[in-house]
Short mmCIF file of C-alpha atoms in Angstrom, two decimals:
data_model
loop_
_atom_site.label_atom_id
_atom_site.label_comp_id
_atom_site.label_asym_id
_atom_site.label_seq_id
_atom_site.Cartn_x
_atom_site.Cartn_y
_atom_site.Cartn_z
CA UNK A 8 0.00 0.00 0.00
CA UNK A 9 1.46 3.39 -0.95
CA UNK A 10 0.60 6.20 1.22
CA UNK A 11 0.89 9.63 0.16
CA UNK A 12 4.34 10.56 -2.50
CA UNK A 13 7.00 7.93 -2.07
CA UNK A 14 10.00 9.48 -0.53
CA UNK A 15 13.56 9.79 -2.45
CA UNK A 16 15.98 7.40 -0.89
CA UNK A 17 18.35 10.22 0.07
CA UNK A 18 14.87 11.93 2.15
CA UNK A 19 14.81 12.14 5.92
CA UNK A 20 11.94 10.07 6.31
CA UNK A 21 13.95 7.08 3.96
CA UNK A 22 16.92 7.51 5.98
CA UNK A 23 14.87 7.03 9.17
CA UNK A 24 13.02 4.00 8.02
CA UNK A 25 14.95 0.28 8.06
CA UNK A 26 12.99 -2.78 7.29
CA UNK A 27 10.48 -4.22 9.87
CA UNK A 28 10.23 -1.25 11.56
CA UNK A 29 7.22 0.21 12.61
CA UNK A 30 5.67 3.30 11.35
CA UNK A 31 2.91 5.59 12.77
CA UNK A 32 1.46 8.52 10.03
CA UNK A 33 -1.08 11.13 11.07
CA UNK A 34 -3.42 13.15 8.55
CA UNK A 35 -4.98 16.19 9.65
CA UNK A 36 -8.13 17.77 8.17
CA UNK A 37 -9.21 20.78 10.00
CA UNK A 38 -12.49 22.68 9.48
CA UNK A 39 -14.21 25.77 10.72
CA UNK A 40 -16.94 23.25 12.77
CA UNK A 41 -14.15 20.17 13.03
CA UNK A 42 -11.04 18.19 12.64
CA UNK A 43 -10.22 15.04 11.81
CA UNK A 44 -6.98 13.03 12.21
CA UNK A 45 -6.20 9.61 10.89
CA UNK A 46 -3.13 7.53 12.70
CA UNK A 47 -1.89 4.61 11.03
CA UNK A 48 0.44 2.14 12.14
CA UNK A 49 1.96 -0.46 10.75
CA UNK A 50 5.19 -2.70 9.24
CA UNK A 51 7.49 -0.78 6.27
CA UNK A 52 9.07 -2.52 3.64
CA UNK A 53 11.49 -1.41 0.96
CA UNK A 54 9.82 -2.45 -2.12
CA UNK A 55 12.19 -3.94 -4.66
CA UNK A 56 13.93 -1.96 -7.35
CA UNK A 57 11.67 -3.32 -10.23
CA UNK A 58 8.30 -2.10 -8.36
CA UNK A 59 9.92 1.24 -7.96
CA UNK A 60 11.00 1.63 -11.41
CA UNK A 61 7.29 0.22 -12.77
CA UNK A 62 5.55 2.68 -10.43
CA UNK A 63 7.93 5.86 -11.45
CA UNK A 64 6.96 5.11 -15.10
CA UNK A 65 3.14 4.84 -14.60
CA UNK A 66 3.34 8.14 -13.02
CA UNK A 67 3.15 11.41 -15.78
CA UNK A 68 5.69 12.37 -17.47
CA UNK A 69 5.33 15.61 -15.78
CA UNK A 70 5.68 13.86 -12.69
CA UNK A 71 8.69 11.85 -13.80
CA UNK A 72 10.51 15.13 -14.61
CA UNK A 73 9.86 16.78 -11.14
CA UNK A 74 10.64 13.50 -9.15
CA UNK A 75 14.07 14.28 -10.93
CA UNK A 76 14.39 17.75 -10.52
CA UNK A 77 13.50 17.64 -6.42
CA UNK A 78 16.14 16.64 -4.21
CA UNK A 79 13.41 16.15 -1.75
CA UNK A 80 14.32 18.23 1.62
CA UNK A 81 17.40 19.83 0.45
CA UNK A 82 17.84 23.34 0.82
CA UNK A 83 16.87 25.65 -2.35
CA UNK A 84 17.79 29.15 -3.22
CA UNK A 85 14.41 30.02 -4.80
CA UNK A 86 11.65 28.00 -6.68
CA UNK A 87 13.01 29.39 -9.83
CA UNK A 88 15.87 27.02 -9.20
CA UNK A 89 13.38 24.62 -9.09
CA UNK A 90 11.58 25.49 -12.52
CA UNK A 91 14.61 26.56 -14.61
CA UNK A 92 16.12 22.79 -14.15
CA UNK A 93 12.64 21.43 -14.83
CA UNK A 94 12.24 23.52 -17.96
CA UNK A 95 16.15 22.00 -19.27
CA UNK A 96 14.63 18.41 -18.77
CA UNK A 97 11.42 19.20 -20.50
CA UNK A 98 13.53 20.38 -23.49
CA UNK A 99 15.83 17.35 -23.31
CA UNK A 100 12.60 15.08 -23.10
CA UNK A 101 10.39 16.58 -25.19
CA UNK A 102 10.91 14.58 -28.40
CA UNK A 103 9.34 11.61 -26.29
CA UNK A 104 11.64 9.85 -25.54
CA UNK A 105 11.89 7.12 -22.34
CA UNK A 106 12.64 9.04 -18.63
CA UNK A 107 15.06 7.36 -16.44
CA UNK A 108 14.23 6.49 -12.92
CA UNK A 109 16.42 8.28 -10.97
CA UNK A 110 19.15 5.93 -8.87
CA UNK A 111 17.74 7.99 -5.60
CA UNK A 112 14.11 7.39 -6.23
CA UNK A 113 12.47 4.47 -4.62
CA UNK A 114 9.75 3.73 -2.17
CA UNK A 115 8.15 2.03 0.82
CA UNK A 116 5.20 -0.48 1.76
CA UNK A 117 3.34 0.20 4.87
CA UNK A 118 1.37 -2.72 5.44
CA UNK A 119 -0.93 -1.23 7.94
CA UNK A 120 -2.18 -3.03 10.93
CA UNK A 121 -3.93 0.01 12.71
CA UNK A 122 -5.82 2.89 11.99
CA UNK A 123 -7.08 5.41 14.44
CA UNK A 124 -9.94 8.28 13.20
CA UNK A 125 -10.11 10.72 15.66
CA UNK A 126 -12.88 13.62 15.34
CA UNK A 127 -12.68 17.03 17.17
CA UNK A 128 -15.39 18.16 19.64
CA UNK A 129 -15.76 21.30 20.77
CA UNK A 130 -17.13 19.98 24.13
CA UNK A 131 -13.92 18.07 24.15
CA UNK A 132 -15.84 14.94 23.83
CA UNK A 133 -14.06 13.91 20.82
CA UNK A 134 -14.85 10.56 18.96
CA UNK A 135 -11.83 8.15 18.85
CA UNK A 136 -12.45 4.38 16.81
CA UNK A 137 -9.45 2.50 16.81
CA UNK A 138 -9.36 -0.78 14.07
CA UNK A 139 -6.74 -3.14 14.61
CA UNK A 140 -5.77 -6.29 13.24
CA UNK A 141 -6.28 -9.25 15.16
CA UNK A 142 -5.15 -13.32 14.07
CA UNK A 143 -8.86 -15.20 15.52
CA UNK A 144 -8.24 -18.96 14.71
CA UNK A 145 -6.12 -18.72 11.84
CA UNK A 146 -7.63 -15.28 9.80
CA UNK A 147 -6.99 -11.98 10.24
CA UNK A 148 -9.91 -9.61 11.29
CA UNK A 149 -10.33 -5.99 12.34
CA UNK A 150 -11.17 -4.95 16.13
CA UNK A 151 -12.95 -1.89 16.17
CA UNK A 152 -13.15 -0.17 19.65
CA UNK A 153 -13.99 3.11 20.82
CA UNK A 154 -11.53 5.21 22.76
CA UNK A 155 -12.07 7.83 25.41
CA UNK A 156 -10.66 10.67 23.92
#
């Protein structure tokens, strides 16, 4: 399961993830009347070279050409930087021609096994489900409980 942009290898978030670790991502939606947050948890896997490279080239070409322009996280001088060496690769691409996966692009798997929806109250009686995984006699099935908040 891909959540959200897959990271560049060379990204903080890469360099802090090793296999089997586990991971815990938050999404927050906020509203004038509520928010939401989502927690998941779960294992991370490097996926292999050959997924990475099949999943770069499904993306747009567009999209191909910025993953190689972004040295996700590092420090820029301006977004014209950014642009300017985007613009070069859409002139050296732009008869077509097939977009190398950067050597520094690659992603993750987090197989989740937790997800927590949390939803703002003003009285501070905020709703909290929780679905985990559980093994029940040999399957797999999802606990769902409701949390104090």
């Amino acid at each position: 399961m891909w959540l959200g942009r897959p990271p560049t290898k060379s990204s903080a978030r890469c360099k802090a993830v090793t296999p089997d670790v586990w991971h815990a991502s938050a999404w927050k939606r906020s509203a004038k009347s509520c928010t939401v947050e989502v927690r998941v948890e779960g294992s991370v896997q490097k996926v292999s070279e050959e997924e990475s490279e099949k999943y770069f080239h499904s993306r747009p070409r567009g999209s191909q050409l910025g993953a190689i322009v972004s040295k996700q996280s590092t420090v820029i001088s301006g977004r014209e930087v950014l642009q300017q060496a985007y613009k070069e690769l859409e002139q050296k691409y732009s008869d077509g021609s097939f977009i190398p996966k950067p050597d520094y692009w690659g992603g993750y798997r987090l197989t989740p096994n937790l997800f927590e929806f949390w939803q703002g109250q003003q009285s501070r009686l905020h709703d909290r489900l929780q679905y985990s995984q559980r093994e029940l006699g040999g399957s797999t099935e999802w606990h769902i409980q409701r949390l104090s908040p």
